[in-house]
Tab-separated table of C-alpha atoms in Angstrom:
chain	number	residue	atom	x	y	z
Q	84	MET	CA	95.107	-192.094	92.947
Q	85	THR	CA	96.687	-193.605	89.922
Q	86	ALA	CA	98.165	-197.061	89.749
Q	87	THR	CA	101.893	-197.471	89.472
Q	88	LYS	CA	102.863	-198.905	86.109
Q	89	LEU	CA	104.806	-202.084	86.079
Q	90	PRO	CA	108.269	-200.918	85.013
Q	91	PHE	CA	108.845	-199.373	88.392
Q	92	ALA	CA	112.303	-198.581	89.558
Q	93	ALA	CA	112.574	-199.251	93.260
Q	94	SER	CA	114.063	-195.844	93.768
Q	95	SER	CA	114.966	-194.559	97.110
Q	96	ASP	CA	112.123	-192.078	97.400
Q	97	VAL	CA	108.925	-193.686	98.473
Q	98	GLY	CA	107.344	-190.456	99.795
Q	99	ASP	CA	104.996	-189.890	96.895
Q	100	LEU	CA	103.679	-193.441	96.915
Q	101	ILE	CA	100.821	-194.858	98.962
Q	102	ALA	CA	99.905	-198.527	99.393
Q	103	CYS	CA	96.203	-199.294	99.572
Q	104	PRO	CA	95.659	-200.336	103.247
Q	105	THR	CA	93.351	-203.115	102.195
Q	106	CYS	CA	94.845	-204.702	99.064
Q	107	ASP	CA	98.437	-203.339	99.013
Q	108	ALA	CA	98.174	-201.850	95.481
Q	109	LEU	CA	101.003	-199.319	95.033
Q	110	LEU	CA	99.586	-195.983	94.031
Q	111	HIS	CA	100.965	-192.571	93.187
Q	112	GLU	CA	99.806	-190.154	95.750
Q	113	ARG	CA	98.192	-186.910	94.680
Q	114	PRO	CA	96.498	-184.266	96.738
Q	115	VAL	CA	92.790	-185.114	97.286
Q	116	ALA	CA	90.453	-182.159	97.145
Q	117	VAL	CA	87.969	-181.482	99.911
Q	118	GLY	CA	84.696	-183.224	99.030
Q	119	GLU	CA	86.399	-185.677	96.712
Q	120	THR	CA	86.595	-189.364	97.461
Q	121	ALA	CA	89.758	-191.219	96.434
Q	122	ARG	CA	89.333	-194.935	95.938
Q	123	CYS	CA	91.738	-197.719	95.210
Q	124	PRO	CA	91.464	-198.447	91.508
Q	125	ARG	CA	91.784	-202.196	92.214
Q	126	CYS	CA	89.648	-203.059	95.260
Q	127	HIS	CA	87.619	-199.819	95.359
Q	128	THR	CA	88.201	-199.324	99.037
Q	129	VAL	CA	87.881	-195.608	100.025
Q	130	ILE	CA	91.437	-194.462	100.744
Q	131	GLU	CA	90.892	-190.795	101.406
Q	132	ALA	CA	87.750	-188.664	101.719
Q	133	PRO	CA	88.495	-185.241	103.100
Q	134	ARG	CA	85.351	-183.253	104.048
Q	135	ALA	CA	84.999	-179.574	104.949
Q	136	LEU	CA	85.296	-179.030	108.673
Q	137	ALA	CA	85.357	-182.799	109.167
Q	138	MET	CA	87.545	-182.570	112.302
Q	139	THR	CA	85.219	-180.049	113.918
Q	140	ARG	CA	82.186	-182.023	113.052
Q	141	ILE	CA	83.640	-185.254	114.406
Q	142	ILE	CA	84.555	-183.718	117.761
Q	143	MET	CA	81.102	-182.070	118.023
Q	144	LEU	CA	79.477	-185.441	117.318
Q	145	ALA	CA	81.753	-187.241	119.741
Q	146	LEU	CA	80.954	-184.732	122.472
Q	147	SER	CA	77.178	-185.110	121.910
Q	148	ALA	CA	77.602	-188.858	121.925
Q	149	LEU	CA	79.362	-188.620	125.389
Q	150	ILE	CA	76.516	-186.512	126.810
Q	151	LEU	CA	73.922	-188.885	125.378
Q	152	MET	CA	75.771	-191.807	126.910
Q	153	VAL	CA	75.571	-190.224	130.348
Q	154	ALA	CA	71.794	-189.721	129.834
Q	155	ALA	CA	71.353	-193.308	128.604
Q	156	ILE	CA	73.052	-194.723	131.619
Q	157	PHE	CA	71.234	-192.888	134.363
Q	158	PHE	CA	67.684	-192.456	133.092
Q	159	PRO	CA	65.211	-195.368	133.074
Q	160	PHE	CA	65.482	-197.325	129.863
Q	161	LEU	CA	62.417	-199.470	129.606
Q	162	GLU	CA	59.327	-199.721	131.773
Q	163	LEU	CA	57.253	-202.861	132.001
Q	164	GLU	CA	53.784	-202.927	133.436
Q	165	ALA	CA	51.927	-206.180	134.034
Q	166	ALA	CA	49.500	-207.461	136.618
Q	167	GLY	CA	49.589	-204.144	138.455
Q	168	MET	CA	53.327	-204.273	138.880
Q	169	ILE	CA	55.696	-201.818	137.384
Q	170	ARG	CA	59.276	-202.725	136.668
Q	171	ARG	CA	61.785	-200.111	135.518
Q	172	SER	CA	65.032	-201.161	133.982
Q	173	SER	CA	67.977	-198.967	133.344
Q	174	LEU	CA	70.918	-199.622	131.050
Q	175	LEU	CA	72.951	-200.668	134.107
Q	176	ASP	CA	70.248	-203.313	135.030
Q	177	THR	CA	70.575	-204.725	131.559
Q	178	VAL	CA	74.356	-204.877	131.923
Q	179	MET	CA	73.962	-206.613	135.275
Q	180	ALA	CA	71.441	-209.120	133.907
Q	181	TYR	CA	74.050	-211.849	133.483
Q	182	SER	CA	75.527	-211.494	136.978
Q	183	GLY	CA	75.215	-214.553	139.237
Q	184	GLY	CA	75.778	-218.077	138.073
Q	185	LEU	CA	77.803	-219.332	135.230
Q	186	THR	CA	77.091	-216.398	132.948
Q	187	GLU	CA	78.884	-213.978	135.361
Q	188	PRO	CA	81.778	-213.126	132.922
Q	189	LEU	CA	79.206	-211.899	130.385
Q	190	THR	CA	78.493	-208.975	132.767
Q	191	ILE	CA	81.894	-207.553	131.945
Q	192	VAL	CA	81.479	-208.256	128.293
Q	193	MET	CA	78.077	-206.498	128.220
Q	194	ALA	CA	79.447	-203.465	130.084
Q	195	ALA	CA	82.377	-203.322	127.678
Q	196	LEU	CA	80.407	-203.720	124.475
Q	197	ILE	CA	77.678	-201.223	125.089
Q	198	VAL	CA	79.106	-198.665	127.537
Q	199	VAL	CA	82.867	-198.826	128.098
Q	200	LEU	CA	84.167	-199.337	124.605
Q	201	PRO	CA	81.907	-196.736	122.897
Q	202	THR	CA	82.761	-194.216	125.641
Q	203	THR	CA	86.486	-194.945	125.303
Q	204	ARG	CA	86.254	-194.401	121.559
Q	205	PHE	CA	84.547	-191.058	122.010
Q	206	LEU	CA	87.047	-189.896	124.519
Q	207	GLY	CA	89.999	-191.076	122.434
Q	208	LEU	CA	88.636	-189.340	119.333
Q	209	LEU	CA	88.192	-186.128	121.262
Q	210	TYR	CA	91.748	-186.351	122.536
Q	211	VAL	CA	93.178	-186.927	119.057
Q	212	LEU	CA	91.021	-184.672	116.983
Q	213	ALA	CA	90.328	-181.657	119.181
Q	214	PRO	CA	93.811	-180.245	118.681
Q	215	MET	CA	93.418	-180.878	114.933
Q	216	ALA	CA	90.173	-178.970	114.784
Q	217	PHE	CA	91.758	-175.979	116.504
Q	218	GLY	CA	94.782	-176.189	114.234
Q	219	TRP	CA	97.216	-177.018	117.023
Q	220	HIS	CA	99.975	-179.566	117.203
Q	221	PRO	CA	98.822	-183.202	117.933
Q	222	ALA	CA	98.387	-184.046	121.557
Q	223	ARG	CA	101.036	-186.173	123.231
Q	224	HIS	CA	100.731	-189.874	122.211
Q	225	ALA	CA	98.010	-188.978	119.719
Q	226	ALA	CA	99.188	-191.730	117.308
Q	227	PRO	CA	98.899	-194.710	119.689
Q	228	VAL	CA	95.558	-193.310	120.983
Q	229	PHE	CA	94.123	-193.125	117.470
Q	230	ARG	CA	95.454	-196.557	116.628
Q	231	PHE	CA	93.655	-197.898	119.735
Q	232	VAL	CA	90.431	-196.033	118.774
Q	233	GLU	CA	90.495	-197.703	115.390
Q	234	LEU	CA	91.228	-201.082	116.988
Q	235	LEU	CA	88.102	-200.756	119.126
Q	236	ARG	CA	85.799	-199.897	116.202
Q	237	PRO	CA	84.341	-203.326	115.563
Q	238	TRP	CA	83.869	-204.012	119.293
Q	239	ALA	CA	81.765	-200.946	120.174
Q	240	MET	CA	78.263	-202.427	119.613
Q	241	ALA	CA	75.814	-199.717	120.604
Q	242	GLU	CA	73.831	-199.939	117.328
Q	243	VAL	CA	73.581	-203.703	117.622
Q	244	PHE	CA	72.178	-203.242	121.128
Q	245	VAL	CA	69.424	-200.902	119.831
Q	246	VAL	CA	68.244	-203.553	117.372
Q	247	GLY	CA	68.331	-205.997	120.336
Q	248	VAL	CA	65.997	-203.704	122.269
Q	249	ALA	CA	63.568	-203.646	119.363
Q	250	VAL	CA	63.538	-207.472	119.211
Q	251	ALA	CA	63.108	-207.728	122.994
Q	252	LEU	CA	60.157	-205.318	122.832
Q	253	VAL	CA	58.337	-207.479	120.389
Q	254	LYS	CA	59.098	-210.638	122.399
Q	255	VAL	CA	57.553	-209.287	125.589
Q	256	GLY	CA	54.882	-207.284	123.794
Q	257	GLY	CA	52.219	-209.956	124.241
Q	258	LEU	CA	53.049	-210.513	127.880
Q	259	ALA	CA	52.947	-207.070	129.258
Q	260	HIS	CA	52.650	-203.381	128.466
Q	261	ILE	CA	55.991	-201.859	127.742
Q	262	SER	CA	56.951	-198.180	127.486
Q	263	LEU	CA	60.238	-196.732	126.375
Q	264	GLY	CA	62.038	-194.522	128.823
Q	265	PRO	CA	64.028	-191.374	127.994
Q	266	ALA	CA	67.280	-193.330	128.177
Q	267	PHE	CA	66.157	-195.383	125.216
Q	268	TRP	CA	65.788	-192.293	123.057
Q	269	ALA	CA	69.038	-190.971	124.280
Q	270	PHE	CA	70.614	-194.241	123.211
Q	271	VAL	CA	69.006	-194.180	119.775
Q	272	ALA	CA	70.208	-190.634	119.358
Q	273	LEU	CA	73.664	-191.814	120.365
Q	274	VAL	CA	73.626	-194.467	117.662
Q	275	ILE	CA	72.648	-192.026	114.966
Q	276	VAL	CA	75.400	-189.618	116.087
Q	277	THR	CA	77.947	-192.455	116.108
Q	278	VAL	CA	77.047	-193.462	112.570
Q	279	LEU	CA	77.307	-189.860	111.339
Q	280	LYS	CA	80.652	-189.457	113.037
Q	281	ASP	CA	82.061	-192.654	111.545
Q	282	ASN	CA	80.928	-191.526	108.098
Q	283	PHE	CA	82.792	-188.258	108.409
Q	284	MET	CA	85.952	-189.905	109.435
Q	285	SER	CA	88.604	-190.941	106.902
Q	286	ARG	CA	91.369	-192.791	108.593
Q	287	VAL	CA	94.121	-191.958	106.096
Q	288	THR	CA	93.143	-188.255	106.178
Q	289	VAL	CA	93.426	-188.225	109.947
Q	290	TRP	CA	96.860	-189.840	109.824
Q	291	LYS	CA	98.087	-187.403	107.241
Q	292	THR	CA	96.803	-184.442	109.180
Q	293	LEU	CA	98.452	-185.744	112.407
Q	294	ASP	CA	101.663	-186.258	110.483
Q	295	ALA	CA	101.638	-182.815	108.874
Q	296	ARG	CA	100.970	-180.980	112.130
Q	297	ARG	CA	103.604	-182.949	114.124
Q	298	ARG	CA	105.987	-180.915	116.196
Q	299	SER	CA	109.382	-181.115	114.566
C	56	MET	CA	86.140	-197.018	87.493
C	57	GLU	CA	87.065	-198.190	84.043
C	58	ASN	CA	88.274	-201.658	84.996
C	59	THR	CA	85.511	-203.657	86.459
C	60	GLY	CA	86.790	-207.108	85.463
C	61	ARG	CA	90.285	-208.197	86.123
C	62	PRO	CA	92.376	-205.047	86.493
C	63	PRO	CA	95.459	-205.000	84.361
C	64	GLN	CA	98.762	-205.584	86.193
C	65	ILE	CA	98.742	-203.359	89.191
C	66	LEU	CA	101.916	-203.356	91.129
C	67	THR	CA	101.686	-203.999	94.828
C	68	ALA	CA	104.016	-202.620	97.429
C	69	HIS	CA	104.905	-206.274	98.231
C	70	ARG	CA	105.945	-206.887	94.589
C	71	ALA	CA	107.932	-203.763	94.439
C	72	GLY	CA	109.956	-204.965	97.426
C	73	LEU	CA	108.388	-202.397	99.724
C	74	ILE	CA	106.113	-202.624	102.716
C	75	GLY	CA	102.777	-200.740	102.884
C	76	CYS	CA	101.272	-199.793	106.231
C	77	THR	CA	97.835	-201.420	106.706
C	78	GLN	CA	96.718	-198.538	108.917
C	79	CYS	CA	97.645	-195.358	107.066
C	80	GLY	CA	99.037	-196.618	103.695
C	81	LYS	CA	102.490	-195.090	104.033
C	82	VAL	CA	105.104	-197.005	102.010
C	83	HIS	CA	108.280	-198.119	103.672
C	84	HIS	CA	111.544	-199.812	102.685
C	85	PRO	CA	111.921	-203.407	103.815
C	86	GLY	CA	113.542	-203.779	107.250
C	87	THR	CA	111.468	-200.968	108.792
C	88	ALA	CA	109.763	-202.302	111.893
C	89	ARG	CA	107.277	-199.568	112.588
C	90	CYS	CA	105.461	-197.098	110.382
C	91	GLY	CA	107.012	-193.655	110.475
C	92	ARG	CA	103.593	-191.957	110.206
C	93	CYS	CA	101.268	-193.856	112.521
C	94	GLY	CA	103.607	-196.156	114.451
C	95	ALA	CA	101.779	-199.394	113.533
C	96	ALA	CA	103.825	-202.519	113.311
C	97	LEU	CA	104.774	-203.275	109.710
C	98	ALA	CA	104.787	-206.818	108.400
C	99	ARG	CA	105.153	-208.324	104.959
C	100	PHE	CA	102.157	-210.442	104.685
C	101	ASN	CA	102.526	-214.190	104.518
C	102	THR	CA	100.197	-217.213	104.550
C	103	ALA	CA	101.269	-218.022	108.121
C	104	SER	CA	98.606	-215.512	109.264
C	105	LEU	CA	96.024	-217.983	107.975
C	106	GLN	CA	96.884	-220.315	110.878
C	107	ARG	CA	95.523	-217.688	113.259
C	108	VAL	CA	92.330	-217.433	111.177
C	109	TRP	CA	91.836	-221.249	111.367
C	110	ALA	CA	92.558	-221.277	115.049
C	111	TRP	CA	89.939	-218.583	115.889
C	112	LEU	CA	87.501	-220.160	113.426
C	113	ILE	CA	87.735	-223.591	114.966
C	114	ALA	CA	87.436	-222.142	118.490
C	115	GLY	CA	84.302	-220.313	117.358
C	116	LEU	CA	82.860	-223.474	115.852
C	117	VAL	CA	83.541	-225.509	119.046
C	118	VAL	CA	81.686	-223.052	121.259
C	119	TYR	CA	78.882	-222.668	118.749
C	120	VAL	CA	77.820	-226.259	119.466
C	121	PRO	CA	76.850	-225.801	123.190
C	122	ALA	CA	75.343	-222.440	122.245
C	123	ASN	CA	72.695	-224.332	120.234
C	124	LEU	CA	72.214	-227.244	122.625
C	125	TYR	CA	71.882	-225.514	125.938
C	126	PRO	CA	69.060	-223.099	126.919
C	127	MET	CA	69.464	-219.453	126.063
C	128	LEU	CA	66.526	-218.397	128.182
C	129	ARG	CA	64.861	-219.891	131.268
C	130	THR	CA	61.317	-218.602	131.745
C	131	THR	CA	59.423	-219.311	134.915
C	132	GLN	CA	55.742	-218.614	134.325
C	133	LEU	CA	53.248	-219.292	137.070
C	134	GLY	CA	55.509	-221.776	138.762
C	135	ARG	CA	56.416	-223.709	135.637
C	136	GLU	CA	59.812	-223.519	134.073
C	137	TYR	CA	60.527	-223.534	130.373
C	138	ASP	CA	63.911	-223.698	128.700
C	139	ASN	CA	64.396	-222.011	125.385
C	140	THR	CA	67.226	-222.797	123.007
C	141	ILE	CA	68.122	-220.436	120.179
C	142	LEU	CA	66.021	-222.358	117.655
C	143	GLY	CA	63.237	-222.849	120.197
C	144	GLY	CA	63.025	-219.108	120.637
C	145	VAL	CA	62.696	-218.580	116.903
C	146	LEU	CA	59.955	-221.237	116.658
C	147	GLU	CA	58.081	-219.711	119.520
C	148	LEU	CA	58.168	-216.240	117.948
C	149	MET	CA	56.735	-217.814	114.789
C	150	HIS	CA	53.937	-219.461	116.692
C	151	HIS	CA	53.060	-216.032	118.137
C	152	GLY	CA	52.821	-214.774	114.593
C	153	ASP	CA	55.775	-212.426	114.832
C	154	ILE	CA	57.318	-213.611	111.592
C	155	GLY	CA	59.392	-210.408	111.049
C	156	VAL	CA	61.110	-210.637	114.434
C	157	ALA	CA	61.492	-214.388	114.178
C	158	LEU	CA	63.279	-213.771	110.901
C	159	ILE	CA	65.606	-211.218	112.488
C	160	VAL	CA	66.597	-213.562	115.326
C	161	PHE	CA	66.864	-216.514	112.913
C	162	LEU	CA	69.169	-214.467	110.645
C	163	ALA	CA	71.298	-213.067	113.457
C	164	SER	CA	71.684	-216.286	115.498
C	165	ILE	CA	71.696	-219.063	112.904
C	166	VAL	CA	72.033	-217.886	109.322
C	167	ILE	CA	74.786	-215.281	109.910
C	168	PRO	CA	76.994	-217.404	112.171
C	169	VAL	CA	76.764	-220.467	109.932
C	170	SER	CA	77.440	-218.511	106.746
C	171	LYS	CA	80.358	-216.795	108.425
C	172	PHE	CA	81.927	-220.119	109.221
C	173	VAL	CA	81.503	-221.154	105.600
C	174	ALA	CA	82.657	-217.830	104.160
C	175	ILE	CA	85.725	-217.496	106.308
C	176	SER	CA	86.755	-221.111	105.592
C	177	TYR	CA	86.196	-220.492	101.855
C	178	LEU	CA	88.386	-217.378	101.930
C	179	ALA	CA	91.081	-219.078	103.922
C	180	LEU	CA	91.061	-222.147	101.586
C	181	SER	CA	91.046	-219.829	98.460
C	182	ILE	CA	94.564	-218.608	99.341
C	183	PRO	CA	96.529	-221.806	98.894
C	184	HIS	CA	94.123	-223.327	96.417
C	185	ARG	CA	92.784	-221.962	93.131
C	186	VAL	CA	89.155	-221.001	93.172
C	187	ARG	CA	86.768	-219.777	90.468
C	188	LEU	CA	85.647	-216.635	92.298
C	189	PRO	CA	87.731	-213.636	91.110
C	190	SER	CA	89.634	-211.492	93.529
C	191	HIS	CA	87.182	-208.530	93.606
C	192	ARG	CA	84.286	-210.882	94.407
C	193	ARG	CA	86.200	-212.534	97.199
C	194	HIS	CA	87.162	-209.105	98.482
C	195	LEU	CA	83.422	-208.180	98.613
C	196	LEU	CA	82.745	-211.400	100.511
C	197	TYR	CA	85.441	-210.481	102.969
C	198	GLU	CA	83.974	-207.020	103.467
C	199	VAL	CA	80.491	-208.404	103.992
C	200	VAL	CA	81.824	-210.943	106.569
C	201	GLU	CA	83.673	-208.250	108.416
C	202	PHE	CA	80.696	-205.880	108.467
C	203	ILE	CA	78.020	-208.430	109.419
C	204	GLY	CA	79.861	-210.307	112.167
C	205	ARG	CA	79.070	-208.008	115.077
C	206	TRP	CA	75.292	-208.135	114.369
C	207	SER	CA	75.185	-211.751	115.629
C	208	MET	CA	75.464	-210.304	119.147
C	209	ILE	CA	71.799	-209.239	118.946
C	210	ASP	CA	70.500	-212.381	120.656
C	211	VAL	CA	72.915	-211.974	123.663
C	212	PHE	CA	71.577	-208.458	124.089
C	213	VAL	CA	67.976	-209.564	123.786
C	214	VAL	CA	68.502	-212.116	126.541
C	215	ALA	CA	70.066	-209.478	128.801
C	216	ILE	CA	67.204	-207.013	128.171
C	217	LEU	CA	64.541	-209.674	128.765
C	218	SER	CA	66.137	-210.945	131.968
C	219	SER	CA	66.545	-207.462	133.431
C	220	LEU	CA	62.998	-206.502	132.478
C	221	VAL	CA	60.886	-209.561	133.150
C	222	GLN	CA	61.295	-210.027	136.872
C	223	LEU	CA	57.617	-210.217	137.930
C	224	ASP	CA	58.003	-212.686	140.763
C	225	PHE	CA	55.360	-215.407	140.436
C	226	ALA	CA	53.794	-214.147	137.157
C	227	ALA	CA	56.804	-214.466	134.978
C	228	THR	CA	60.578	-214.459	135.467
C	229	ILE	CA	63.238	-214.687	132.759
C	230	ARG	CA	66.748	-215.731	133.527
C	231	PRO	CA	69.699	-216.100	131.034
C	232	GLY	CA	70.890	-219.573	130.218
C	233	ILE	CA	74.387	-220.809	129.830
C	234	ALA	CA	74.110	-220.898	126.030
C	235	ALA	CA	74.248	-217.050	126.045
C	236	ALA	CA	77.846	-217.178	127.262
C	237	SER	CA	78.996	-219.702	124.668
C	238	PHE	CA	77.107	-217.855	121.934
C	239	ALA	CA	78.818	-214.581	122.802
C	240	LEU	CA	82.184	-216.359	122.779
C	241	SER	CA	81.423	-217.879	119.406
C	242	VAL	CA	80.600	-214.468	117.931
C	243	ALA	CA	83.745	-212.958	119.387
C	244	PHE	CA	85.997	-215.789	118.103
C	245	THR	CA	84.591	-215.629	114.558
C	246	MET	CA	85.085	-211.808	114.611
C	247	LEU	CA	88.705	-212.390	115.605
C	248	ALA	CA	89.015	-214.939	112.773
C	249	ALA	CA	87.737	-212.382	110.296
C	250	LEU	CA	90.004	-209.685	111.690
C	251	SER	CA	93.050	-211.982	111.498
C	252	PHE	CA	92.415	-212.551	107.836
C	253	ASP	CA	94.745	-210.348	105.734
C	254	PRO	CA	92.749	-209.134	102.674
C	255	ARG	CA	96.065	-208.485	100.874
C	256	LEU	CA	96.345	-212.211	100.429
C	257	ILE	CA	93.230	-212.266	98.219
C	258	TRP	CA	94.920	-209.961	95.706
C	259	ASP	CA	98.377	-211.553	95.781
C	260	GLU	CA	97.843	-214.189	93.168
C	261	ALA	CA	100.689	-215.766	91.314
C	262	ASP	CA	99.590	-214.853	87.781
């Protein structure tokens, strides 16, 4: 991307221009090669970063994330053993921890942040990117779905939850013996997969691909 | 990049009399309501959006007060009940010798929220007033604030995990306290404040 020089005639054709989504710098658009990273010359935000087979990789990762999420919900998450008593806790128990009393609304928030929103993101990404990976036309309403997926990005907090688990383990460590269940490892894998997936994804590239493949 | 200091006059879409889409970067002529590529609503940025930043920030600050005063955890151990506030939990971890974890909780629950309040106020104030920090530094600050905000939720998750796990009848029971709800609200409000802030304002200096 090269900056637009100041004597700029506001001509009628704006097709070969791109504005940095973060700082609004007006740039001349040029094709970005696969593997290359195009940054804004002013604020250095990554504008485009096309990667080989990125679409396919993202949908594979989103699919694995979905499967891992199912495992994380239904298998025991943590197991606590103290004074001869064993207490198993699943992800659903954790979500339900705030139910009852004044903290009741937090139940919904917990469910949303660690299960519903991440799952919605994976499903939305699959819906938008699967047709792209196969070289088809975009699915119906792909644009609003992808906008929604990007809107949810800061609110899907699976990775924050994993760090929370680690802190909780140390807190109870002295009190009782704790072992990690299979669901915990599923959830850790889910976080790794999510981070990989988000690294592969370049928002502007997805929008351009959707636009180029649009049915006309 | 060759220009690390103050980049020489870079034209913005705004200055050129055009509107850039904040989602996909497509440039439009003024008067267009929605982006032709991604369908996002287009808006020329103005300082009125700062009002939304202040509103969310003040809301976040208001609920952060009860989050620190009321108990976050209620532990019943052998018939006796203890209340733990956020700071109390940190101190208790330190007494147990878990300095590392105490530090994580202290960072996530106290240092990050407080510095977020300061940083967002600073960014919002830096738009109408002149400040010494150059644009690219303030942009970095904005990105850090946006990235780090969600990590404050750690303590809310910790409370949930502890209360679901430690239900050992007489030996020990942990229940969440009301502060968890106001703390979660505070984190959400400050995240919304950071999201309402338009980074394009940082770069739009009259110079």
